[in-house]
Amino acid sequence: MIEIRDLHKRFNAGTGNECYALCGINLHIRPGEFVTVIGTNGSGKSTLLNAVAGTFSPDQGLIRIDGNDVTLRKEHERAHHIARVFQNPFTGTAAQMTIAENLHMAYLRDKKCFPRLGLTASRMAVYRQEASLLEMKLEDRLSSQIGSLSGGQRQALTLLMAVLTRPKVLLLDEHTAALDPKSAALVIGLTRRFIERDKLTALMVTHSMQQALELGDRTIMMHKGSVIDDIPGAEKRRLTVHDLLDKFNELRKSEQLTEELLSSLRQEYV
Amino acid sequence: MELWVGAISLGLLYAFMTMGVFLTFRIHDFPDITVDGSFTAGAAWCAVLLTAGVHPLAALAAAFAVGLASGWTTAFIHTRFRINGLLSGILVMTALYSINLHVMGRSNIPLLNQETVFTRIALWNPGIHPEGWNALVLSGCLCFFWAALAFFFKTDLGIAMRVTGNNPAMAAANGRSVSGMTLFGVALANGFVGLSGAVVAQYQGFADIGMGIGTVVIGLAAVIIGEAILKGTSMFTRVLGVIVGSILFRFLIAAALFVGMNPIDLKLLTAIFVLLTLVISKSFRPAAKSRSPLVGIGRSRIGKKIAAAAVLLLAAALAGYAVWMHLGGQESKTVQIGVVQLTDNGLLNITRDALVQELGNLGYGPGKKGIIYLENAHGDLATVNTILDKFLQQNVDLVVTISTACTQAAINKIKSKPVVFSTIANPFIIGAGKSETDHLSNVTGVYGWVSMEKMLELSRSFIPGPMTIGAIWDPAQANSVFNVELLRKALQANPEITFQGATITSSAEVYTAAVSLVQKGIRAFVLSPDNLVYSAFDSVVKAAAAARIPIFIADVERLKDGALLAYGYDYTSSGIQAAQMVNRILKGEKPGAIPFERYSRVTIGLNLDVARRYGMNVPEDIRSQATRFIENGKVVSSRPSPNKAPSIGIVQFALEPNVELCKQGIQKALEDKGFTGSRTPEFLFRNAQAEISNISPIVQDMVRRKVDIIVPLSTPCVQAAARFAGGRPDVQVVFTYVYDPYRAGAARTATDHPANVTGVSCFPPIAEMLDLIRTMLPDKNIIGVVWNSSEANSESVLLQIRSHAAQTGQKILEATVTGPSEVLEASRSLALKGAQVFLNSGDNTLNVGFDSFAKVAAENKIPVFSVDSEFIEKGAMAVLGPDYYRTGYDGGLYLARILQGESPAAMPIQQTGATLFLLNLDAARSCGLAIRPEFLKKARKVYGKAGGKSIHE
């Protein structure tokens, strides 16, 4: 479903702030596969997701979605098939608009916009039905502004919006990082449910090693813009957080991970 | 009325623009400054197309398209080249200035005689007040736009647009092209703005290059006011709020003018008002998530109380100010005034209305101290007595009688209360007194009779030779009999005229009497004042029209009903004088000690429609004596009432030294013509603060205030005055301080102008100036001129310079500038190209940058000639230009003539002949030149070393 070949991206090339964000990523994700991504800060996890979403164009390489070369496609064009949930709950929804209007916006993701009446009675019925899936009583508040919801509610809604049109690819960028533990657990539960229900191809960046192990069919580990490990589902199921840390130790021995990075990893994940 | 309704109209017109601003600033969160340019662009294209004969609606569509294109360009620069939105807007706005000028071909296009949507709308007017009709039709249009725009925001596309504005990242993640949406939204918004510019141009009657300046601020203010007033998240509410905000903003301006606030303070007021609205609306908003520090105050109870108190205080202060202005600070005391009139006829009604109005001015009447009871006996003398009884029973303080019959009844019945009579021919024959000073102790009043000699003389100038005239009267009315006697007496001096009379006892008999006279072969009706006959005047017209017999009458108000000529009093003066007597009596004077007053002023009115219908030529001398004309069923002009101090509204565009000179000239001329003391005009000075959108409300306010004459100074003011006061029966316009009123569209030729508009133009003496340069400096014939091509006046002047120079063989070098800062370089380029003389042709931009001009001239020893006198001590060697003081003085003389009763219709537009010739010897010497004595002799004043010798000042 997603095919990435030799992908390079350098930000602020030629300036003092030069940053080699992606250096030669190769990745192949099968349809229906749920991949979690872990790595240190600045390892290029989010950049990888953004490259797939199309927020920037890569310097070199190729991205294919469902067999189509989308490397030069713009963000909003790719959005017809790619849905996203951001880390910041405020980014994924339009605060001054109603819940129904936000849902409608998501519904229009793979469609053209014409000046015809948007929220017809039949559409509202669909959105009421969809909102009830969240079990947050939002179906009764479809005409309230998003701005009046809590961060957890907004993130749950963003997730609902993302899967509303059954996208080919779902990108989740640390989407529980800004939530309190209770809300985070709730959103993770929903994520698992929706992905299983629709058999979505998903790529999820996470800061929690626990999440990385519990969720998904496969985990990749990134460091300095490269994929340094790729753990298939069978192996993953056997692993614990400590095994994962041991894996980091192994990597260190093979000189791929320095001592300080290891400690920063420990800090982040344990 | 005009002021408030005009404010609504203007608010509705600007609402299109406000919707555009709402779309960019609120929906798209895009600070779009293009608005200032696209507003003018819409107006410019619309004006050009209209003058080319395009249908007004098509012109509006074009303006919308131009606005779209402007907005699209801004958004394109922003999205494609990633240039800051604010900067993109500024770039396009700046570019549009030049483009608009190219489109217009000059800085100002008058639309006064063009067909506009408003002339179209006027065609369907079912008969209501024209400004009200405009407002009504516009509200209909705006309702449509309101519904359409609000609905649009609920469509797929509209929702997508709002999302894009609200959260671009989310919109992109949901498949929406942010740049595409921005292009669409900003273009649409500016389309609305262009449309607004076009309708405003059509409404105010001209398009001007400067009309867009400050538009975006007005738009923002309106959006903010609207949001504060109408709260809600529904798009219907929000769009409605925008429209309401636009109207309220105009109301604010109108209210400030209404309470007599100096327009200088308008901007300050706007700022304070917007700030207050923001603060107060935040205070009353229920706890919303906001980081504004103001909310902290607002949310507390005390904050709310403070806010509420502030609103109340502001309202109370405004109301109090208005009331104070009205009462003139007098203490109140309830008095009762009874007014009785005999019938419902024109001149009695006029007397009554003028009386009530003047009483109102003096502080009596509804809403003020005192009660006025108005009663009408409807032609029945018995009722007059009943009414008087009622007055006595009510214990009124004073009775005003209108008409002879009422006065007669009143002086018989009322002995203990003051009686003031008005509109009565002869108070002596009814026993009110023996002379003006020796009369009944409780009675005084205003009277006067029409000279029947003059009436006959006027009728003779239409119908010379032997003729029979017919007269009708009611022998029961002393007043009528008296007047007929006057007529008979006058006839003795005219043996060629035969008299046929018919008497009546009720108004029902008038028709029969008139027909009988027609059958007797009369050539004209000469109707001496008679209340019954005048109230049944239509019957006379009916009888006379069949036989094409002209009617001469003594009541000017009957003119439009079918009389050929009216010679009579202006009965408003009767009412006004009576009201003043009432005031004196109520203030404690004894009626017995107040002498009867005569109203001495008469009006001659001509019905040109009747003259045309009857195929009669109006003799020129009568036309020139007449002050009121009926043409095409409308009163074309009337003169202001003579007995109160005339009011004159002077509106200027900006503060300039020459305008001040001009104003001084106007005042001096009026003073010299005897408008001093109690006749000193009440001046209403208004300054538009160099903002074109201020001019039309100022003029409308003057119309509302019923000033007698509006004096617009400078071209845009003349245009606005011609648009809003031109052709009105109740106000005159005398302009001055304008180069070219014809180009401005205020008139076609010196004699072909709206009947109530005339004035004095002051085109600079270009031919004389070039001749002066030629004779003074025969060896220097390359003349350099710096001018701003966006100034309409400069362009007119330059056209003249070019055509005259072509004849004299002088060579003109031109350099155009767009701002004062460019004058230095432009002047240097002229010097470099070999200009031998610098000429300041009176260009405003050059005037501001004159120091640079003079500096370059001094560096190159080039003599400077100037049309504007203020530069004689700032480097000019010679000045030859309009004498603005004298121009104003000439305008003042025109004002005086109109105040004395002349009709502007008959006064051709005058070009002032007064020029000012000044010389500066120091400037000549520094260029190494000497000025020959013959020029020194001619100069009004010579500056420099030979001493400021004044020849005549």
Short mmCIF file of C-alpha atoms in Angstrom, two decimals, chain B residues 777 780 831 835-838 853-864 877 923-929:
data_model
loop_
_atom_site.label_atom_id
_atom_site.label_comp_id
_atom_site.label_asym_id
_atom_site.label_seq_id
_atom_site.Cartn_x
_atom_site.Cartn_y
_atom_site.Cartn_z
CA LEU B 777 11.35 87.58 -20.46
CA LYS B 780 13.13 82.71 -22.38
CA ALA B 831 16.37 71.98 -15.47
CA ALA B 835 13.85 74.78 -18.99
CA GLN B 836 14.39 78.54 -18.81
CA VAL B 837 11.33 79.38 -16.73
CA PHE B 838 9.59 77.32 -14.07
CA PHE B 853 10.78 73.22 -6.98
CA ALA B 854 12.08 76.61 -5.82
CA LYS B 855 15.34 75.07 -4.64
CA VAL B 856 16.12 73.56 -8.05
CA ALA B 857 15.12 76.84 -9.69
CA ALA B 858 17.50 78.79 -7.44
CA GLU B 859 20.34 76.36 -8.07
CA ASN B 860 19.93 76.85 -11.80
CA LYS B 861 19.01 80.56 -11.67
CA ILE B 862 15.67 79.84 -13.28
CA PRO B 863 12.89 82.35 -12.54
CA VAL B 864 9.70 80.89 -11.07
CA MET B 877 9.50 85.85 -8.98
CA ALA B 923 13.84 86.52 -6.57
CA ALA B 924 14.44 88.34 -9.86
CA ARG B 925 17.83 89.54 -8.74
CA SER B 926 18.97 86.09 -7.65
CA CYS B 927 18.26 84.89 -11.18
CA GLY B 928 20.22 87.83 -12.55
CA LEU B 929 17.14 89.47 -13.98
#
